[in-house]
Short mmCIF file of C-alpha atoms in Angstrom, two decimals:
data_model
loop_
_atom_site.label_atom_id
_atom_site.label_comp_id
_atom_site.label_asym_id
_atom_site.label_seq_id
_atom_site.Cartn_x
_atom_site.Cartn_y
_atom_site.Cartn_z
CA MET A 1 -14.57 -21.74 -19.89
CA GLN A 2 -16.91 -18.82 -20.31
CA SER A 3 -16.69 -17.95 -16.63
CA ILE A 4 -12.90 -17.91 -16.90
CA ILE A 5 -12.92 -15.46 -19.81
CA SER A 6 -15.51 -13.31 -18.10
CA ILE A 7 -13.49 -13.24 -14.85
CA PHE A 8 -10.38 -12.32 -16.79
CA VAL A 9 -12.02 -9.46 -18.70
CA LYS A 10 -13.81 -8.27 -15.59
CA SER A 11 -10.60 -8.10 -13.56
CA VAL A 12 -8.80 -6.22 -16.34
CA PHE A 13 -11.40 -3.52 -16.89
CA VAL A 14 -14.19 -3.41 -14.29
CA ASP A 15 -12.27 -4.41 -11.15
CA ASN A 16 -9.06 -2.77 -12.28
CA MET A 17 -6.56 -2.89 -9.41
CA ILE A 18 -5.60 0.76 -9.92
CA PHE A 19 -8.75 2.54 -10.99
CA ALA A 20 -11.34 0.61 -8.99
CA TYR A 21 -9.38 -0.25 -5.82
CA PHE A 22 -6.36 2.07 -5.97
CA LEU A 23 -3.88 -0.63 -5.05
CA GLY A 24 -0.16 -0.54 -5.68
CA MET A 25 -0.26 3.24 -5.95
CA CYS A 26 3.17 3.94 -4.45
CA THR A 27 5.04 2.09 -7.17
CA PHE A 28 2.41 3.19 -9.70
CA ILE A 29 3.29 6.84 -9.12
CA ALA A 30 7.01 6.37 -8.49
CA ILE A 31 7.84 4.28 -11.58
CA SER A 32 5.50 5.89 -14.14
CA LYS A 33 7.80 8.65 -15.31
CA GLU A 34 8.97 6.73 -18.38
CA VAL A 35 7.10 4.25 -20.54
CA LYS A 36 10.07 1.85 -20.73
CA ALA A 37 10.44 1.34 -16.98
CA ALA A 38 6.67 1.26 -16.54
CA PHE A 39 6.42 -1.49 -19.16
CA SER A 40 9.03 -3.67 -17.41
CA LEU A 41 7.42 -3.23 -14.02
CA GLY A 42 4.01 -4.02 -15.52
CA VAL A 43 5.32 -7.31 -16.93
CA ALA A 44 6.83 -8.21 -13.56
CA VAL A 45 3.47 -7.55 -11.87
CA ILE A 46 1.65 -9.77 -14.37
CA VAL A 47 4.07 -12.65 -13.64
CA ALA A 48 3.90 -12.18 -9.87
CA LEU A 49 0.08 -12.03 -9.75
CA THR A 50 -0.42 -14.94 -12.16
CA VAL A 51 1.73 -17.21 -9.99
CA THR A 52 1.08 -16.07 -6.42
CA VAL A 53 -2.73 -15.95 -6.59
CA PRO A 54 -3.12 -19.65 -7.56
CA LEU A 55 -0.33 -20.60 -5.11
CA ASN A 56 -2.14 -18.88 -2.30
CA TRP A 57 -5.43 -20.43 -3.47
CA ILE A 58 -3.85 -23.89 -3.02
CA PHE A 59 -2.54 -23.00 0.44
CA TYR A 60 -5.83 -21.49 1.53
CA HIS A 61 -8.00 -24.36 0.35
CA TYR A 62 -5.74 -27.19 1.53
CA PHE A 63 -4.34 -25.77 4.77
CA LEU A 64 -6.04 -22.67 6.12
CA ALA A 65 -9.77 -22.67 5.45
CA GLU A 66 -12.19 -24.25 7.91
CA GLY A 67 -12.16 -28.00 7.38
CA ALA A 68 -9.36 -27.72 4.82
CA LEU A 69 -7.14 -30.12 6.69
CA ALA A 70 -9.69 -32.94 6.31
CA TRP A 71 -7.52 -34.54 3.61
CA THR A 72 -5.00 -35.55 6.28
CA GLY A 73 -7.53 -38.07 7.59
CA ILE A 74 -6.90 -37.06 11.20
CA GLU A 75 -10.22 -36.32 12.85
CA ALA A 76 -8.91 -33.69 15.24
CA LEU A 77 -7.61 -31.63 12.33
CA ALA A 78 -10.75 -31.82 10.21
CA THR A 79 -12.56 -28.98 11.95
CA ILE A 80 -9.64 -26.62 12.51
CA ASP A 81 -9.99 -23.12 11.07
CA LEU A 82 -6.62 -21.51 10.47
CA SER A 83 -7.83 -18.64 8.33
CA PHE A 84 -6.52 -16.06 10.81
CA LEU A 85 -3.05 -17.11 9.70
CA GLY A 86 -3.93 -16.11 6.15
CA LEU A 87 -2.12 -12.80 6.03
CA LEU A 88 1.12 -14.25 7.38
CA THR A 89 0.98 -17.14 4.93
CA TYR A 90 0.22 -15.04 1.86
CA ILE A 91 2.95 -12.54 2.52
CA SER A 92 5.55 -15.26 3.17
CA ILE A 93 4.58 -17.06 -0.04
CA ILE A 94 4.70 -13.82 -2.00
CA ALA A 95 8.04 -12.73 -0.53
CA ALA A 96 9.56 -16.19 -1.03
CA PHE A 97 8.29 -16.44 -4.60
CA ILE A 98 9.62 -13.00 -5.51
CA GLN A 99 13.00 -13.91 -4.05
CA LEU A 100 13.01 -17.17 -6.04
CA LEU A 101 11.92 -15.40 -9.22
CA GLU A 102 14.71 -12.89 -8.78
CA MET A 103 17.31 -15.66 -8.43
CA ILE A 104 15.99 -17.60 -11.45
CA VAL A 105 15.84 -14.54 -13.67
CA GLU A 106 19.30 -13.46 -12.57
CA LYS A 107 20.80 -16.85 -13.43
CA TYR A 108 19.06 -17.71 -16.69
CA TYR A 109 17.93 -14.40 -18.22
CA PRO A 110 20.61 -11.84 -17.39
CA SER A 111 19.35 -9.35 -20.00
CA LEU A 112 15.84 -9.46 -18.57
CA TYR A 113 17.34 -9.16 -15.11
CA ASN A 114 19.07 -5.95 -16.11
CA THR A 115 15.77 -4.39 -17.13
CA LEU A 116 13.67 -5.78 -14.30
CA GLY A 117 16.37 -6.02 -11.64
CA ILE A 118 15.51 -3.19 -9.32
CA PHE A 119 11.74 -3.69 -9.64
CA LEU A 120 11.61 -7.31 -8.59
CA PRO A 121 12.26 -6.79 -4.85
CA LEU A 122 9.76 -3.93 -4.92
CA LEU A 123 7.02 -6.36 -5.87
CA ALA A 124 7.08 -8.09 -2.48
CA VAL A 125 5.71 -4.93 -0.93
CA ASN A 126 3.32 -3.99 -3.72
CA CYS A 127 -0.20 -3.83 -2.31
CA ALA A 128 -1.68 -5.04 -5.59
CA ILE A 129 0.04 -8.42 -5.29
CA LEU A 130 -1.10 -9.03 -1.72
CA ALA A 131 -4.57 -7.68 -2.46
CA GLY A 132 -4.91 -10.15 -5.35
CA SER A 133 -4.63 -12.99 -2.84
CA LEU A 134 -6.84 -11.29 -0.24
CA PHE A 135 -9.65 -10.64 -2.74
CA MET A 136 -9.33 -14.15 -4.16
CA VAL A 137 -9.95 -15.67 -0.73
CA GLY A 138 -13.15 -13.66 -0.33
CA ARG A 139 -14.60 -14.88 -3.63
CA PRO A 140 -15.83 -18.39 -4.49
CA TYR A 141 -13.28 -19.10 -7.23
CA ASN A 142 -11.90 -22.48 -8.20
CA LEU A 143 -8.23 -22.90 -9.10
CA ALA A 144 -8.64 -22.05 -12.80
CA GLU A 145 -10.78 -19.02 -12.03
CA ALA A 146 -8.29 -17.84 -9.43
CA THR A 147 -5.50 -18.06 -12.00
CA ALA A 148 -7.61 -16.10 -14.50
CA TYR A 149 -8.34 -13.53 -11.82
CA GLY A 150 -4.65 -13.16 -10.95
CA ALA A 151 -3.60 -12.84 -14.58
CA GLY A 152 -6.41 -10.38 -15.32
CA SER A 153 -5.54 -8.18 -12.36
CA GLY A 154 -1.92 -8.17 -13.50
CA VAL A 155 -2.85 -7.19 -17.05
CA GLY A 156 -5.13 -4.45 -15.71
CA TRP A 157 -2.28 -3.06 -13.61
CA PHE A 158 0.08 -3.28 -16.58
CA LEU A 159 -2.33 -1.34 -18.82
CA ALA A 160 -2.83 1.30 -16.16
CA ILE A 161 0.84 1.98 -15.49
CA THR A 162 1.83 1.99 -19.16
CA SER A 163 -0.92 4.42 -20.12
CA LEU A 164 -0.17 6.71 -17.16
CA ALA A 165 3.52 6.74 -18.08
CA ALA A 166 2.64 7.69 -21.66
CA LEU A 167 0.45 10.54 -20.39
CA ARG A 168 3.18 11.75 -18.03
CA GLU A 169 5.72 11.79 -20.84
CA LYS A 170 3.36 13.97 -22.85
CA ILE A 171 2.48 16.31 -20.01
CA LYS A 172 6.11 17.43 -19.77
CA TYR A 173 5.35 19.72 -22.71
CA SER A 174 2.36 21.38 -21.03
CA ASN A 175 2.49 24.51 -18.96
CA VAL A 176 1.40 23.20 -15.56
CA PRO A 177 1.48 25.65 -12.58
CA ALA A 178 4.84 25.12 -10.86
CA PRO A 179 3.68 23.78 -7.45
CA LEU A 180 1.31 21.37 -9.19
CA ARG A 181 4.04 19.85 -11.37
CA GLY A 182 5.05 16.26 -10.80
CA VAL A 183 3.01 14.50 -8.17
CA GLY A 184 0.11 16.97 -7.97
CA ILE A 185 -0.83 16.81 -11.63
CA THR A 186 -0.26 13.04 -11.61
CA PHE A 187 -2.97 12.61 -8.99
CA ILE A 188 -5.38 14.65 -11.06
CA LEU A 189 -4.48 12.64 -14.16
CA ILE A 190 -5.18 9.41 -12.28
CA GLY A 191 -8.53 10.79 -11.17
CA LEU A 192 -9.47 11.62 -14.75
CA MET A 193 -8.32 8.20 -15.99
CA ALA A 194 -10.41 6.56 -13.27
CA PHE A 195 -13.47 8.29 -14.77
CA GLY A 196 -12.69 6.61 -18.06
CA TYR A 197 -12.56 3.22 -16.39
CA LEU A 198 -15.88 3.91 -14.62
CA SER A 199 -17.57 3.55 -17.98
CA PHE A 200 -16.79 -0.18 -17.87
CA ILE A 201 -19.05 -0.69 -14.83
CA GLY A 202 -21.86 -3.08 -15.64
CA PHE A 203 -19.93 -4.41 -18.61
CA THR A 204 -20.35 -8.20 -18.93
CA ILE A 205 -19.56 -10.90 -21.44
CA MET B 1 37.35 12.76 13.02
CA SER B 2 38.66 12.26 16.53
CA THR B 3 36.62 15.06 18.02
CA GLU B 4 33.52 13.61 16.44
CA SER B 5 34.03 10.20 17.98
CA ILE B 6 34.52 11.77 21.38
CA GLU B 7 31.53 14.03 21.08
CA GLN B 8 29.18 11.34 19.86
CA PRO B 9 28.66 9.37 23.12
CA ILE B 10 28.38 12.52 25.23
CA LYS B 11 25.79 13.96 22.90
CA GLN B 12 23.74 10.79 22.95
CA LYS B 13 23.86 10.53 26.71
CA SER B 14 22.63 14.06 27.18
CA GLU B 15 19.82 13.74 24.60
CA PRO B 16 16.64 13.95 26.70
CA LEU B 17 13.60 11.83 25.87
CA PHE B 18 11.83 14.76 24.26
CA GLY B 19 14.85 16.79 23.23
CA LYS B 20 14.86 19.06 20.22
CA LYS B 21 16.01 16.35 17.84
CA ASN B 22 13.38 13.90 19.04
CA ARG B 23 10.62 16.50 18.86
CA LYS B 24 11.63 17.12 15.27
CA LEU B 25 11.17 13.41 14.52
CA LEU B 26 7.57 13.78 15.62
CA SER B 27 6.75 17.12 14.01
CA ASN B 28 8.61 16.92 10.68
CA PRO B 29 6.41 14.23 9.10
CA LEU B 30 3.32 16.33 9.83
CA ASP B 31 4.21 18.91 7.22
CA ALA B 32 7.65 19.36 5.65
CA ASP B 33 8.35 15.63 5.34
CA ASN B 34 4.80 14.32 5.13
CA PRO B 35 4.69 10.64 4.12
CA VAL B 36 1.68 11.05 1.81
CA THR B 37 2.16 14.39 0.08
CA VAL B 38 5.95 14.67 0.06
CA GLN B 39 7.35 11.14 0.21
CA ILE B 40 4.36 9.80 -1.80
CA LEU B 41 3.93 6.68 0.33
CA GLY B 42 0.81 4.96 1.54
CA ILE B 43 -1.42 6.37 -1.18
CA CYS B 44 -3.59 3.29 -1.70
CA SER B 45 -5.37 3.43 1.61
CA ALA B 46 -5.38 7.25 1.67
CA LEU B 47 -7.55 7.09 -1.44
CA ALA B 48 -9.63 4.10 -0.48
CA VAL B 49 -10.75 4.68 3.12
CA THR B 50 -11.46 8.42 3.11
CA VAL B 51 -15.09 8.42 1.98
CA GLN B 52 -16.14 9.00 5.61
CA MET B 53 -14.37 10.44 8.62
CA LYS B 54 -14.93 7.53 11.00
CA PRO B 55 -13.20 4.74 9.08
CA ALA B 56 -10.45 7.20 8.17
CA LEU B 57 -9.85 7.95 11.86
CA PHE B 58 -9.68 4.24 12.74
CA MET B 59 -7.31 3.64 9.86
CA ALA B 60 -5.09 6.54 10.96
CA VAL B 61 -4.94 5.22 14.54
CA GLY B 62 -4.25 1.67 13.34
CA VAL B 63 -1.43 2.76 11.04
CA THR B 64 0.14 4.97 13.72
CA ILE B 65 0.20 2.13 16.24
CA ILE B 66 1.53 -0.40 13.74
CA VAL B 67 4.22 1.84 12.25
CA GLY B 68 5.37 3.03 15.69
CA LEU B 69 5.53 -0.41 17.29
CA SER B 70 7.06 -2.24 14.34
CA SER B 71 9.75 0.45 14.00
CA PHE B 72 10.44 0.02 17.71
CA ILE B 73 10.65 -3.78 17.56
CA ILE B 74 12.75 -3.85 14.36
CA SER B 75 15.06 -1.27 15.87
CA LEU B 76 15.58 -3.51 18.93
CA MET B 77 16.47 -6.40 16.61
CA ARG B 78 18.36 -4.38 14.03
CA ASN B 79 21.81 -5.79 14.82
CA LEU B 80 20.58 -9.39 14.74
CA ILE B 81 18.87 -9.37 11.32
CA PRO B 82 20.97 -10.80 8.47
CA ASN B 83 20.95 -8.38 5.56
CA ARG B 84 19.80 -10.82 2.88
CA VAL B 85 16.60 -11.93 4.59
CA ARG B 86 15.74 -8.61 6.23
CA ILE B 87 12.62 -7.96 4.14
CA ILE B 88 11.03 -11.24 5.25
CA VAL B 89 11.92 -10.57 8.90
CA GLN B 90 10.50 -7.05 8.68
CA LEU B 91 7.34 -8.37 7.04
CA MET B 92 6.89 -11.04 9.71
CA VAL B 93 7.16 -8.54 12.59
CA ALA B 94 4.81 -6.12 10.85
CA ALA B 95 2.37 -8.87 9.83
CA THR B 96 2.02 -10.02 13.44
CA LEU B 97 1.12 -6.49 14.54
CA VAL B 98 -1.29 -6.08 11.63
CA VAL B 99 -3.07 -9.32 12.53
CA ILE B 100 -3.40 -8.14 16.15
CA ILE B 101 -4.89 -4.79 15.10
CA ASP B 102 -7.16 -6.52 12.59
CA GLN B 103 -8.50 -8.90 15.25
CA LEU B 104 -8.92 -6.03 17.75
CA PHE B 105 -10.98 -3.99 15.26
CA LYS B 106 -13.04 -7.09 14.43
CA ALA B 107 -13.76 -7.63 18.11
CA TYR B 108 -14.49 -4.07 19.25
CA ALA B 109 -15.47 -2.12 16.12
CA TYR B 110 -17.03 -4.66 13.82
CA ASP B 111 -18.89 -2.19 11.56
CA ILE B 112 -15.76 -0.14 10.95
CA SER B 113 -13.74 -3.27 10.32
CA LYS B 114 -16.33 -4.35 7.71
CA GLN B 115 -16.09 -0.95 6.01
CA LEU B 116 -12.30 -1.03 5.94
CA SER B 117 -12.38 -4.63 4.61
CA VAL B 118 -9.03 -5.66 3.14
CA TYR B 119 -7.42 -2.29 3.72
CA ILE B 120 -6.60 -3.20 7.33
CA SER B 121 -4.65 -6.23 6.14
CA LEU B 122 -3.09 -4.10 3.45
CA ILE B 123 -1.46 -1.87 6.09
CA LEU B 124 1.16 -4.60 5.87
CA THR B 125 2.13 -3.53 2.36
CA ASN B 126 1.59 0.13 3.13
CA CYS B 127 4.80 1.67 1.87
CA ILE B 128 5.02 3.96 4.92
CA LEU B 129 5.49 0.94 7.16
CA LEU B 130 8.35 -0.71 5.26
CA GLY B 131 9.73 2.62 4.14
CA ARG B 132 10.20 3.82 7.71
CA ILE B 133 11.57 0.45 8.86
CA GLU B 134 14.10 0.35 6.00
CA ALA B 135 15.03 4.01 6.07
CA PHE B 136 15.00 4.76 9.77
CA ALA B 137 14.50 1.88 12.20
CA MET B 138 17.27 -0.30 10.69
CA GLY B 139 19.85 2.36 11.55
CA ASN B 140 18.60 4.07 14.69
CA LYS B 141 17.98 3.39 18.35
CA PRO B 142 14.58 2.13 19.55
CA TRP B 143 13.29 5.35 21.13
CA PRO B 144 13.89 7.65 18.12
CA SER B 145 12.51 4.88 15.89
CA LEU B 146 9.32 4.74 17.92
CA LEU B 147 8.94 8.53 17.68
CA ASP B 148 9.68 8.49 13.96
CA GLY B 149 7.08 5.77 13.41
CA ILE B 150 4.43 7.61 15.42
CA GLY B 151 5.26 10.89 13.68
CA ASN B 152 4.89 9.36 10.24
CA GLY B 153 1.70 7.59 11.24
CA ALA B 154 0.32 10.90 12.47
CA GLY B 155 1.40 12.71 9.30
CA TYR B 156 -0.40 10.06 7.27
CA GLY B 157 -3.42 10.38 9.56
CA ALA B 158 -3.49 14.17 9.11
CA ILE B 159 -3.74 13.88 5.32
CA LEU B 160 -6.35 11.14 5.72
CA MET B 161 -8.49 13.39 7.93
CA ILE B 162 -8.15 16.44 5.62
CA THR B 163 -9.17 14.35 2.62
CA ALA B 164 -12.02 12.73 4.53
CA VAL B 165 -13.41 16.12 5.68
CA PHE B 166 -13.73 17.31 2.08
CA ARG B 167 -15.05 14.01 0.78
CA GLU B 168 -17.65 13.44 3.47
CA LEU B 169 -18.80 17.06 3.65
CA LEU B 170 -19.15 17.52 -0.10
CA GLY B 171 -20.10 13.95 -0.90
CA SER B 172 -22.80 13.29 1.67
CA GLY B 173 -23.16 16.61 3.52
CA SER B 174 -22.12 15.22 6.89
CA LEU B 175 -19.13 14.91 9.22
CA PHE B 176 -18.59 11.78 11.37
CA GLY B 177 -22.05 10.72 10.22
CA TYR B 178 -23.83 13.85 11.56
CA LYS B 179 -25.80 15.72 8.91
CA LEU B 180 -24.49 19.26 8.61
CA LEU B 181 -25.77 20.52 5.30
CA GLY B 182 -29.48 19.80 5.66
CA SER B 183 -31.61 17.60 3.44
CA SER B 184 -31.74 20.14 0.60
CA TYR B 185 -28.04 19.55 -0.12
CA ILE B 186 -27.54 17.11 -2.97
CA GLY B 187 -24.36 15.11 -2.42
CA ASN B 188 -21.61 15.47 -4.98
CA GLY B 189 -21.26 11.98 -6.43
CA VAL B 190 -17.69 12.53 -7.60
CA MET B 191 -16.47 12.88 -4.02
CA ILE B 192 -17.83 9.47 -3.09
CA LEU B 193 -15.98 7.81 -5.95
CA PRO B 194 -12.28 7.00 -5.46
CA ALA B 195 -11.55 9.39 -8.34
CA GLY B 196 -12.71 12.23 -6.09
CA ALA B 197 -10.01 11.29 -3.59
CA CYS B 198 -7.40 11.65 -6.32
CA PHE B 199 -8.56 15.19 -7.02
CA VAL B 200 -8.65 16.13 -3.33
CA ILE B 201 -5.16 14.76 -2.66
CA GLY B 202 -3.87 16.40 -5.84
CA LEU B 203 -5.22 19.74 -4.61
CA VAL B 204 -3.80 19.19 -1.10
CA VAL B 205 -0.37 18.53 -2.64
CA TRP B 206 -0.76 21.69 -4.72
CA MET B 207 -1.69 23.84 -1.71
CA GLN B 208 1.10 22.44 0.43
CA ARG B 209 3.73 22.95 -2.25
CA ALA B 210 2.52 26.44 -3.05
CA ARG B 211 2.89 27.28 0.65
CA ASN B 212 6.26 25.58 1.19
CA GLY B 213 7.70 26.76 -2.11
CA TYR B 214 8.76 23.21 -3.01
CA ARG B 215 8.83 22.39 -6.68
CA GLU B 216 9.64 19.40 -8.78
CA GLU B 217 11.67 19.30 -11.97
#
C-alpha cells in the first residue's frame, strides 16, 4: 500500500509528465489559453492514463514480454520475445480505447461530451498518454502500481495545464513586448514553473 | 469555374519535380512556417533531446525520414482510407516506420539510442508527424507530400540544432562533445535542465517574430 501511495505522489510531483519530461507539450500549449478548457482536457487525460497504462501493462506482461506467453502451455511459445511489437500494440490500444471512450461518453453523458468533445480525439496523439505506457514497461511495477503510476501522471498533467492556463489568463494584463506575446512568453513561463517543480526532487514519502 | 478546370490538368502536367511550388514546400517550413516556432508542434522532443548536439542531430534525421516517408505512403493510400478510421491507419503506417528507425538506431548507434531513450518511440506521437499527414498528405499527391514532410522535418531539425548549440555550449562548454571553452569555464547548470530549453526556445521564438514582424493577439 505504501509503495502505491509513494508511486502516486512521486508521479504527480517529482516525475511530472510536463515539468520533468516535457511530454504532451503541443496540446499543453495549444489548449492552455483558458482555465475552463484546460480543466476539461486535464480530466480527459487523467481518465485516459488511468485506464490505458494498466491495460497496456496486462498486454505487455501476458503477451509481449519475453516468456510472457508461457501461460498458453505451448512450449514453442514460452520463450518468444515479442517486445519489439510494443509500440504498435500500445498505440492501437490507446487509439481504440479513446475511440470507445468517445462513443460511450457521447451516448450516455451528452453534457460531458459537449465540454470534452473536441479534446477526446486529440488524446490519441498526446505524447503523455503513450509515454505513460512506455515508461511503465521500463519499470518493475505490478498491476496496482502501474495503475497508481498512470493515475498519478494524469493528475500531474492536469495540475500543470490548469495552473499554466491560470497564469496565461493573468498575463493578458501585463505589458509583454509584442513579438514575445503568446507562445514566446508561454515558453518562458513553463521554464519558470519547471524550476518550481525542481524543488520536489528528492522528495519521498 | 470552367477555365479553372481546364487549366488544372495542364498546370499539374507542366509542374517540374523541383518547380517553384515544390521548392516552396521545402523552404517554407524552415522559417516562415516553421513547425516548432510558428505551428507550435513537436515541442516535447525539441525540449527533451537538445542537451547535446549529437543526439539532437540523430533525432532531427530520424524525424525527417519518418515524416517524409509516412507522408509519402499515406498520400499513396489517401483515396483508400475510410474517413472514420483514418487516425488508426495513419498511426499504423507511422508506427511501422518508427519501429524501423528505432531498431536501426539500436543496431548502429547504440549509445545515441540509449540517450534518446523513449523519445525515439515518441516520434510516433510527435504532432508534426500526424499534423502533416492530416493537413497535407491526405489531400495532396505523393511527390509534394514527400517534399512537405522532408521540409517540415528539416525545419524541426533546424530549431533542434539552434537550441542544442546554445544548450551544449553554455551548459557544458562543448560542441558535438569537443571541448571549446577550456576547463576554466564552469557550465551553466540551467542549460542542462529541461527548463533551460524552454528559455532558449522562448527566446528563439521572440527573435524570429521580431524579425518577421509576426505578432499574436
